[in-house]
PDB file of C-alpha atoms in Angstrom:
ATOM      1  CA  MET A   1       0.000   0.000   0.000  1.00 41.00           C
ATOM      2  CA  GLY A   2       1.450   3.253  -1.128  1.00 50.00           C
ATOM      3  CA  ARG A   3       4.549   1.598  -2.490  1.00 56.00           C
ATOM      4  CA  GLY A   4       3.651   2.371  -6.088  1.00 59.00           C
ATOM      5  CA  ASP A   5       3.377   6.040  -5.182  1.00 66.00           C
ATOM      6  CA  HIS A   6       6.939   6.008  -3.886  1.00 61.00           C
ATOM      7  CA  LEU A   7       8.265   4.372  -7.054  1.00 62.00           C
ATOM      8  CA  ILE A   8       6.471   7.018  -9.133  1.00 64.00           C
ATOM      9  CA  ALA A   9       8.078   9.739  -6.997  1.00 64.00           C
ATOM     10  CA  VAL A  10      11.525   8.220  -7.510  1.00 61.00           C
ATOM     11  CA  LEU A  11      10.953   8.003 -11.271  1.00 57.00           C
ATOM     12  CA  LEU A  12      10.021  11.686 -11.241  1.00 60.00           C
ATOM     13  CA  LEU A  13      13.405  12.367  -9.658  1.00 57.00           C
ATOM     14  CA  VAL A  14      15.042  10.341 -12.435  1.00 55.00           C
ATOM     15  CA  VAL A  15      13.358  12.379 -15.159  1.00 57.00           C
ATOM     16  CA  HIS A  16      13.226  15.853 -13.635  1.00 55.00           C
ATOM     17  CA  GLY A  17      15.962  15.778 -11.011  1.00 53.00           C
ATOM     18  CA  SER A  18      13.774  17.554  -8.441  1.00 53.00           C
ATOM     19  CA  ASP A  19      14.343  17.326  -4.679  1.00 56.00           C
ATOM     20  CA  ALA A  20      11.952  15.551  -2.326  1.00 55.00           C
ATOM     21  CA  ALA A  21      11.214  16.107   1.337  1.00 57.00           C
ATOM     22  CA  ALA A  22      13.783  14.517   3.664  1.00 82.00           C
ATOM     23  CA  LEU A  23      11.221  12.700   5.828  1.00 93.00           C
ATOM     24  CA  GLU A  24       7.510  11.994   5.366  1.00 95.00           C
ATOM     25  CA  LEU A  25       5.086   9.954   7.497  1.00 96.00           C
ATOM     26  CA  GLU A  26       1.575   8.788   6.605  1.00 98.00           C
ATOM     27  CA  GLY A  27      -1.147   6.991   8.516  1.00 98.00           C
ATOM     28  CA  GLY A  28      -4.427   5.795   7.102  1.00 98.00           C
ATOM     29  CA  VAL A  29      -7.206   3.248   6.721  1.00 98.00           C
ATOM     30  CA  THR A  30      -8.704   1.215   3.897  1.00 98.00           C
ATOM     31  CA  HIS A  31     -12.143  -0.352   3.478  1.00 98.00           C
ATOM     32  CA  GLU A  32     -13.470  -2.556   0.673  1.00 98.00           C
ATOM     33  CA  GLU A  33     -16.845  -4.270   0.362  1.00 98.00           C
ATOM     34  CA  LEU A  34     -17.012  -7.652  -1.367  1.00 97.00           C
ATOM     35  CA  THR A  35     -19.868  -9.263  -3.274  1.00 97.00           C
ATOM     36  CA  ASN A  36     -21.088 -12.892  -3.034  1.00 95.00           C
ATOM     37  CA  ASP A  37     -21.529 -12.649   0.754  1.00 94.00           C
ATOM     38  CA  ARG A  38     -17.779 -12.341   1.335  1.00 94.00           C
ATOM     39  CA  PRO A  39     -16.635 -10.418   4.438  1.00 95.00           C
ATOM     40  CA  ASP A  40     -15.372  -6.867   3.953  1.00 96.00           C
ATOM     41  CA  TRP A  41     -11.654  -6.073   3.782  1.00 97.00           C
ATOM     42  CA  ASP A  42     -10.220  -3.505   6.210  1.00 98.00           C
ATOM     43  CA  SER A  43      -6.744  -2.320   7.122  1.00 98.00           C
ATOM     44  CA  VAL A  44      -4.851   0.342   9.035  1.00 98.00           C
ATOM     45  CA  TYR A  45      -1.301   1.367   8.172  1.00 98.00           C
ATOM     46  CA  VAL A  46       1.588   3.651   9.056  1.00 98.00           C
ATOM     47  CA  GLU A  47       4.303   4.289   6.499  1.00 97.00           C
ATOM     48  CA  GLY A  48       7.339   6.526   6.301  1.00 96.00           C
ATOM     49  CA  SER A  49      10.068   7.470   3.835  1.00 95.00           C
ATOM     50  CA  HIS A  50      13.408   9.204   4.298  1.00 95.00           C
ATOM     51  CA  ASP A  51      15.427  10.708   1.439  1.00 93.00           C
ATOM     52  CA  PHE A  52      19.179  10.538   1.954  1.00 92.00           C
ATOM     53  CA  ALA A  53      19.799  12.150  -1.445  1.00 90.00           C
ATOM     54  CA  PRO A  54      17.899  12.551  -4.724  1.00 87.00           C
ATOM     55  CA  ARG A  55      16.721   9.053  -5.810  1.00 88.00           C
ATOM     56  CA  GLN A  56      18.150   7.463  -2.645  1.00 93.00           C
ATOM     57  CA  THR A  57      15.231   6.657  -0.348  1.00 95.00           C
ATOM     58  CA  LEU A  58      14.440   4.299   2.521  1.00 96.00           C
ATOM     59  CA  TYR A  59      10.757   3.382   2.945  1.00 97.00           C
ATOM     60  CA  GLY A  60       8.979   1.347   5.628  1.00 97.00           C
ATOM     61  CA  VAL A  61       5.392   0.322   6.379  1.00 97.00           C
ATOM     62  CA  VAL A  62       3.493  -1.454   9.163  1.00 97.00           C
ATOM     63  CA  ARG A  63      -0.070  -2.494   8.480  1.00 97.00           C
ATOM     64  CA  GLU A  64      -2.770  -4.643  10.026  1.00 98.00           C
ATOM     65  CA  VAL A  65      -5.078  -6.293   7.517  1.00 97.00           C
ATOM     66  CA  GLU A  66      -8.421  -8.029   8.018  1.00 97.00           C
ATOM     67  CA  ARG A  67      -9.610 -10.122   5.068  1.00 95.00           C
ATOM     68  CA  PHE A  68     -12.227 -12.892   5.026  1.00 93.00           C
ATOM     69  CA  ASP A  69     -12.542 -12.454   8.835  1.00 94.00           C
ATOM     70  CA  LEU A  70      -8.840 -13.330   9.199  1.00 94.00           C
ATOM     71  CA  ARG A  71      -6.269 -10.863  10.513  1.00 96.00           C
ATOM     72  CA  ASP A  72      -2.622 -10.402   9.483  1.00 96.00           C
ATOM     73  CA  THR A  73       0.101  -7.952  10.445  1.00 97.00           C
ATOM     74  CA  GLU A  74       2.724  -7.055   7.834  1.00 98.00           C
ATOM     75  CA  LEU A  75       6.099  -5.332   8.114  1.00 97.00           C
ATOM     76  CA  GLY A  76       7.652  -4.012   4.928  1.00 97.00           C
ATOM     77  CA  VAL A  77      10.797  -2.143   3.926  1.00 97.00           C
ATOM     78  CA  ALA A  78      12.039  -0.811   0.589  1.00 97.00           C
ATOM     79  CA  TYR A  79      15.205   0.938  -0.559  1.00 97.00           C
ATOM     80  CA  TYR A  80      15.750   2.991  -3.714  1.00 96.00           C
ATOM     81  CA  GLN A  81      19.336   3.434  -4.927  1.00 97.00           C
ATOM     82  CA  PRO A  82      20.650   5.383  -7.943  1.00 96.00           C
ATOM     83  CA  PHE A  83      23.186   3.725 -10.219  1.00 95.00           C
ATOM     84  CA  GLY A  84      24.655   6.504 -12.284  1.00 92.00           C
ATOM     85  CA  ALA A  85      22.662   9.345 -13.753  1.00 91.00           C
ATOM     86  CA  SER A  86      19.952   7.263 -15.427  1.00 95.00           C
ATOM     87  CA  TRP A  87      19.517   4.010 -13.500  1.00 97.00           C
ATOM     88  CA  THR A  88      17.570   3.529 -10.250  1.00 97.00           C
ATOM     89  CA  GLY A  89      17.106   0.270  -8.369  1.00 97.00           C
ATOM     90  CA  GLN A  90      14.257  -0.683  -6.032  1.00 96.00           C
ATOM     91  CA  PHE A  91      14.694  -3.468  -3.468  1.00 97.00           C
ATOM     92  CA  GLU A  92      11.748  -4.441  -1.274  1.00 97.00           C
ATOM     93  CA  ALA A  93      10.899  -7.105   1.308  1.00 98.00           C
ATOM     94  CA  SER A  94       7.941  -7.800   3.610  1.00 97.00           C
ATOM     95  CA  TYR A  95       7.068 -10.308   6.334  1.00 98.00           C
ATOM     96  CA  SER A  96       3.806 -11.439   7.951  1.00 97.00           C
ATOM     97  CA  SER A  97       4.065 -13.612  11.068  1.00 95.00           C
ATOM     98  CA  ASP A  98       0.510 -15.002  10.856  1.00 93.00           C
ATOM     99  CA  HIS A  99       0.240 -14.999   7.032  1.00 93.00           C
ATOM    100  CA  ASN A 100      -3.366 -16.172   7.010  1.00 92.00           C
ATOM    101  CA  VAL A 101      -4.078 -14.368   3.720  1.00 92.00           C
ATOM    102  CA  LEU A 102      -0.939 -12.286   3.104  1.00 95.00           C
ATOM    103  CA  PRO A 103       2.369 -13.824   1.990  1.00 95.00           C
ATOM    104  CA  GLU A 104       4.639 -14.932   4.798  1.00 97.00           C
ATOM    105  CA  THR A 105       7.529 -13.346   2.896  1.00 98.00           C
ATOM    106  CA  SER A 106       7.658 -11.202  -0.234  1.00 97.00           C
ATOM    107  CA  VAL A 107      10.795  -9.987  -2.047  1.00 98.00           C
ATOM    108  CA  LEU A 108      10.947  -7.574  -5.001  1.00 98.00           C
ATOM    109  CA  GLY A 109      13.820  -6.355  -7.160  1.00 98.00           C
ATOM    110  CA  GLN A 110      13.227  -3.757  -9.870  1.00 97.00           C
ATOM    111  CA  PHE A 111      15.281  -1.375 -12.023  1.00 97.00           C
ATOM    112  CA  ALA A 112      14.247   1.776 -13.901  1.00 97.00           C
ATOM    113  CA  TRP A 113      16.213   3.378 -16.742  1.00 97.00           C
ATOM    114  CA  ALA A 114      15.617   6.961 -17.885  1.00 96.00           C
ATOM    115  CA  VAL A 115      16.402   6.710 -21.581  1.00 96.00           C
ATOM    116  CA  GLY A 116      15.868  10.418 -22.349  1.00 93.00           C
ATOM    117  CA  GLY A 117      13.095  12.578 -23.710  1.00 94.00           C
ATOM    118  CA  GLY A 118      10.902  11.843 -20.702  1.00 95.00           C
ATOM    119  CA  TRP A 119      10.895   8.085 -21.356  1.00 97.00           C
ATOM    120  CA  VAL A 120      11.516   5.519 -18.616  1.00 97.00           C
ATOM    121  CA  VAL A 121      11.626   1.736 -18.969  1.00 98.00           C
ATOM    122  CA  SER A 122      11.584  -0.651 -16.015  1.00 97.00           C
ATOM    123  CA  GLY A 123      11.583  -4.323 -15.162  1.00 98.00           C
ATOM    124  CA  GLY A 124      11.725  -6.597 -12.155  1.00 98.00           C
ATOM    125  CA  ALA A 125      10.474  -9.652 -10.317  1.00 98.00           C
ATOM    126  CA  ARG A 126       8.599 -10.387  -7.088  1.00 97.00           C
ATOM    127  CA  PHE A 127       8.601 -13.689  -5.185  1.00 97.00           C
ATOM    128  CA  ASN A 128       5.891 -14.474  -2.596  1.00 96.00           C
ATOM    129  CA  GLU A 129       5.797 -17.371  -0.142  1.00 96.00           C
ATOM    130  CA  TYR A 130       2.365 -18.283   1.256  1.00 93.00           C
ATOM    131  CA  THR A 131       1.513 -20.940   3.840  1.00 88.00           C
ATOM    132  CA  ASP A 132       1.057 -23.740   1.300  1.00 86.00           C
ATOM    133  CA  THR A 133       2.591 -22.445  -1.929  1.00 90.00           C
ATOM    134  CA  GLY A 134       4.757 -19.812  -3.583  1.00 94.00           C
ATOM    135  CA  THR A 135       4.296 -17.439  -6.514  1.00 95.00           C
ATOM    136  CA  ARG A 136       6.508 -15.385  -8.752  1.00 95.00           C
ATOM    137  CA  LEU A 137       5.608 -12.231 -10.645  1.00 96.00           C
ATOM    138  CA  LEU A 138       7.585 -10.738 -13.530  1.00 97.00           C
ATOM    139  CA  LEU A 139       6.892  -7.138 -14.538  1.00 97.00           C
ATOM    140  CA  ALA A 140       8.050  -4.822 -17.297  1.00 98.00           C
ATOM    141  CA  GLY A 141       6.911  -1.280 -18.016  1.00 97.00           C
ATOM    142  CA  VAL A 142       7.376   1.802 -20.135  1.00 98.00           C
ATOM    143  CA  GLU A 143       6.271   5.321 -19.260  1.00 97.00           C
ATOM    144  CA  ARG A 144       6.500   8.839 -20.625  1.00 97.00           C
ATOM    145  CA  TYR A 145       6.592  12.120 -18.697  1.00 96.00           C
ATOM    146  CA  PHE A 146       5.482  15.219 -20.589  1.00 95.00           C
ATOM    147  CA  GLY A 147       4.600  18.557 -19.061  1.00 93.00           C
ATOM    148  CA  SER A 148       2.552  17.846 -15.933  1.00 94.00           C
ATOM    149  CA  TYR A 149       1.515  14.370 -17.075  1.00 96.00           C
ATOM    150  CA  ARG A 150       2.685  10.772 -16.916  1.00 97.00           C
ATOM    151  CA  VAL A 151       1.336   7.889 -18.976  1.00 98.00           C
ATOM    152  CA  ALA A 152       2.487   4.345 -18.228  1.00 98.00           C
ATOM    153  CA  TYR A 153       1.923   0.779 -19.355  1.00 98.00           C
ATOM    154  CA  THR A 154       2.998  -2.248 -17.292  1.00 98.00           C
ATOM    155  CA  ALA A 155       2.848  -5.914 -18.268  1.00 98.00           C
ATOM    156  CA  TYR A 156       2.759  -8.607 -15.574  1.00 97.00           C
ATOM    157  CA  ASN A 157       3.277 -12.366 -15.667  1.00 96.00           C
ATOM    158  CA  GLY A 158       2.336 -14.213 -12.474  1.00 94.00           C
ATOM    159  CA  LYS A 159       2.852 -17.914 -11.799  1.00 92.00           C
ATOM    160  CA  PRO A 160       1.956 -20.028  -8.752  1.00 90.00           C
ATOM    161  CA  ASP A 161       4.114 -23.077  -8.007  1.00 89.00           C
ATOM    162  CA  GLY A 162       3.014 -26.006 -10.157  1.00 82.00           C
ATOM    163  CA  ALA A 163       0.607 -23.962 -12.309  1.00 81.00           C
ATOM    164  CA  SER A 164       0.681 -22.136 -15.630  1.00 82.00           C
ATOM    165  CA  SER A 165       1.539 -18.451 -15.870  1.00 86.00           C
ATOM    166  CA  ALA A 166      -1.031 -15.637 -15.894  1.00 89.00           C
ATOM    167  CA  PRO A 167      -0.483 -12.454 -17.959  1.00 94.00           C
ATOM    168  CA  SER A 168      -2.096  -9.122 -17.070  1.00 96.00           C
ATOM    169  CA  HIS A 169      -1.796  -5.458 -18.033  1.00 97.00           C
ATOM    170  CA  ARG A 170      -2.095  -2.029 -16.406  1.00 98.00           C
ATOM    171  CA  LEU A 171      -2.487   1.372 -18.075  1.00 98.00           C
ATOM    172  CA  ALA A 172      -2.187   4.555 -15.998  1.00 98.00           C
ATOM    173  CA  LEU A 173      -2.460   8.319 -16.504  1.00 98.00           C
ATOM    174  CA  ASP A 174      -1.333  10.812 -13.842  1.00 97.00           C
ATOM    175  CA  ARG A 175      -1.369  14.591 -13.586  1.00 97.00           C
ATOM    176  CA  TYR A 176       0.954  16.460 -11.204  1.00 96.00           C
ATOM    177  CA  TYR A 177       0.484  19.921  -9.737  1.00 94.00           C
ATOM    178  CA  PHE A 178       1.821  22.137  -6.892  1.00 85.00           C
ATOM    179  CA  ASN A 179       5.446  21.704  -8.031  1.00 79.00           C
ATOM    180  CA  GLU A 180       4.752  18.021  -8.796  1.00 84.00           C
ATOM    181  CA  ARG A 181       4.185  17.168  -5.113  1.00 89.00           C
ATOM    182  CA  SER A 182       0.428  16.689  -5.581  1.00 95.00           C
ATOM    183  CA  ARG A 183      -1.010  14.131  -7.953  1.00 96.00           C
ATOM    184  CA  ILE A 184      -4.236  12.703  -9.317  1.00 97.00           C
ATOM    185  CA  GLY A 185      -4.318   9.612 -11.483  1.00 97.00           C
ATOM    186  CA  VAL A 186      -6.473   6.885 -12.966  1.00 98.00           C
ATOM    187  CA  SER A 187      -5.503   3.341 -13.898  1.00 98.00           C
ATOM    188  CA  VAL A 188      -7.188   0.351 -15.497  1.00 98.00           C
ATOM    189  CA  ALA A 189      -6.034  -3.267 -15.251  1.00 97.00           C
ATOM    190  CA  TRP A 190      -7.116  -6.428 -17.035  1.00 97.00           C
ATOM    191  CA  GLY A 191      -5.987  -9.987 -17.716  1.00 96.00           C
ATOM    192  CA  SER A 192      -5.290 -12.938 -15.420  1.00 93.00           C
ATOM    193  CA  GLU A 193      -4.011 -12.554 -11.874  1.00 90.00           C
ATOM    194  CA  VAL A 194      -2.550 -14.735  -9.138  1.00 87.00           C
ATOM    195  CA  GLU A 195      -4.494 -13.980  -5.951  1.00 86.00           C
ATOM    196  CA  ASN A 196      -5.203 -15.465  -2.538  1.00 85.00           C
ATOM    197  CA  VAL A 197      -9.023 -15.559  -2.448  1.00 81.00           C
ATOM    198  CA  GLY A 198      -9.133 -16.826   1.123  1.00 78.00           C
ATOM    199  CA  PRO A 199      -9.833 -20.221   2.700  1.00 77.00           C
ATOM    200  CA  PRO A 200     -10.568 -22.870   1.749  1.00 80.00           C
ATOM    201  CA  THR A 201      -9.584 -22.092  -1.875  1.00 83.00           C
ATOM    202  CA  GLY A 202      -6.302 -20.253  -1.278  1.00 83.00           C
ATOM    203  CA  VAL A 203      -4.022 -19.064  -4.100  1.00 87.00           C
ATOM    204  CA  ILE A 204      -5.515 -19.337  -7.586  1.00 85.00           C
ATOM    205  CA  VAL A 205      -5.391 -17.722 -11.028  1.00 89.00           C
ATOM    206  CA  THR A 206      -8.505 -15.791 -12.119  1.00 91.00           C
ATOM    207  CA  ASP A 207      -9.529 -13.286 -14.763  1.00 94.00           C
ATOM    208  CA  THR A 208      -9.435  -9.769 -13.385  1.00 94.00           C
ATOM    209  CA  ARG A 209     -10.573  -6.264 -14.285  1.00 97.00           C
ATOM    210  CA  ALA A 210     -10.025  -3.163 -12.190  1.00 98.00           C
ATOM    211  CA  ILE A 211     -10.228   0.614 -12.289  1.00 98.00           C
ATOM    212  CA  THR A 212      -8.682   2.893  -9.659  1.00 98.00           C
ATOM    213  CA  VAL A 213      -8.545   6.650  -9.089  1.00 98.00           C
ATOM    214  CA  VAL A 214      -5.787   7.789  -6.727  1.00 98.00           C
ATOM    215  CA  GLY A 215      -4.530  11.134  -5.467  1.00 97.00           C
ATOM    216  CA  ARG A 216      -2.410  13.064  -3.025  1.00 97.00           C
ATOM    217  CA  HIS A 217      -3.154  16.720  -2.278  1.00 97.00           C
ATOM    218  CA  TRP A 218      -0.858  18.940  -0.216  1.00 96.00           C
ATOM    219  CA  VAL A 219      -3.061  21.312   1.756  1.00 96.00           C
ATOM    220  CA  THR A 220      -0.027  23.086   3.255  1.00 95.00           C
ATOM    221  CA  PRO A 221       3.721  22.554   2.728  1.00 92.00           C
ATOM    222  CA  LYS A 222       3.600  20.157   5.708  1.00 95.00           C
ATOM    223  CA  TRP A 223       0.234  18.362   5.481  1.00 97.00           C
ATOM    224  CA  ALA A 224      -1.386  16.324   2.719  1.00 97.00           C
ATOM    225  CA  PHE A 225      -4.356  14.024   2.185  1.00 97.00           C
ATOM    226  CA  ALA A 226      -3.804  10.735   0.343  1.00 97.00           C
ATOM    227  CA  TRP A 227      -6.822   8.951  -1.108  1.00 98.00           C
ATOM    228  CA  GLU A 228      -7.857   6.148  -3.427  1.00 98.00           C
ATOM    229  CA  VAL A 229     -11.149   4.710  -4.722  1.00 98.00           C
ATOM    230  CA  GLY A 230     -11.688   1.803  -7.045  1.00 98.00           C
ATOM    231  CA  THR A 231     -13.294  -1.480  -7.937  1.00 98.00           C
ATOM    232  CA  HIS A 232     -11.632  -4.822  -8.656  1.00 97.00           C
ATOM    233  CA  GLU A 233     -13.301  -7.896 -10.141  1.00 97.00           C
ATOM    234  CA  GLN A 234     -11.695 -11.227  -9.152  1.00 93.00           C
ATOM    235  CA  GLY A 235     -13.173 -13.673 -11.647  1.00 91.00           C
ATOM    236  CA  ASP A 236     -16.451 -15.190 -10.399  1.00 91.00           C
ATOM    237  CA  TYR A 237     -15.329 -15.122  -6.767  1.00 92.00           C
ATOM    238  CA  TYR A 238     -16.102 -11.509  -5.854  1.00 95.00           C
ATOM    239  CA  ARG A 239     -15.890  -7.858  -6.755  1.00 97.00           C
ATOM    240  CA  ARG A 240     -14.110  -5.529  -4.306  1.00 97.00           C
ATOM    241  CA  THR A 241     -15.174  -1.884  -4.148  1.00 98.00           C
ATOM    242  CA  GLY A 242     -13.799   0.678  -1.725  1.00 98.00           C
ATOM    243  CA  GLY A 243     -10.935   2.991  -1.040  1.00 98.00           C
ATOM    244  CA  ARG A 244      -8.181   4.394   1.133  1.00 98.00           C
ATOM    245  CA  LEU A 245      -7.799   7.607   3.121  1.00 98.00           C
ATOM    246  CA  GLY A 246      -4.524   8.753   4.645  1.00 98.00           C
ATOM    247  CA  LEU A 247      -3.017  11.792   6.322  1.00 98.00           C
ATOM    248  CA  ARG A 248       0.593  12.652   5.436  1.00 97.00           C
ATOM    249  CA  TYR A 249       3.110  14.907   7.190  1.00 97.00           C
ATOM    250  CA  SER A 250       6.380  16.251   5.787  1.00 95.00           C
ATOM    251  CA  PHE A 251       9.176  17.143   8.210  1.00 92.00           C
TER     252      PHE A 251
END
């Protein structure tokens, strides 16, 4: 949660070379209602990021998640490191002690390359370990920054252990304002997705379609609201509809 926003911010630094706040903290809640008599999803989270230098950022998150009437706590950390003037690496790991619905461990490695003219290409892989199985996710993307806008396409290929792979796609458009610190964006996703749909089924591959509108608005130089609304269809199992609301502070 929120991790994609931090990667977008780092990519903005790659393209524009702007400075970010040294330390930011955010706390918030999420709520999603599910169809087919499935229990609602809820979570609370606290996240923070510290910039040591442009494109060099440490990020951490603690969240408590309730899904399908099961509760998990997750600890996550990510680090963004520049490699030269055009390359930026992202390294991320998370752990859930209970891992009823979340992965017990998750590891991500990703690289972004600013090729010039506002273009950025990226690629990486994520590996998740659940209670009874593991999954891997490959991702590759291309995006273009022009004026106050960003348009991006990302292709995903997920694969549970012992099953065939599942391709999916995501298309996003973002607009930045207030010196590029504030943002509003919309994304659509479609294809097949590896997902834990809860007991007794567990991790499966289903067709998926989703649309999300996300934003962050700085009310003052120190305070901002972060928000997200969307709907996500997980095959014939359920449709999730809801959002996120967070309060962010910049030191």
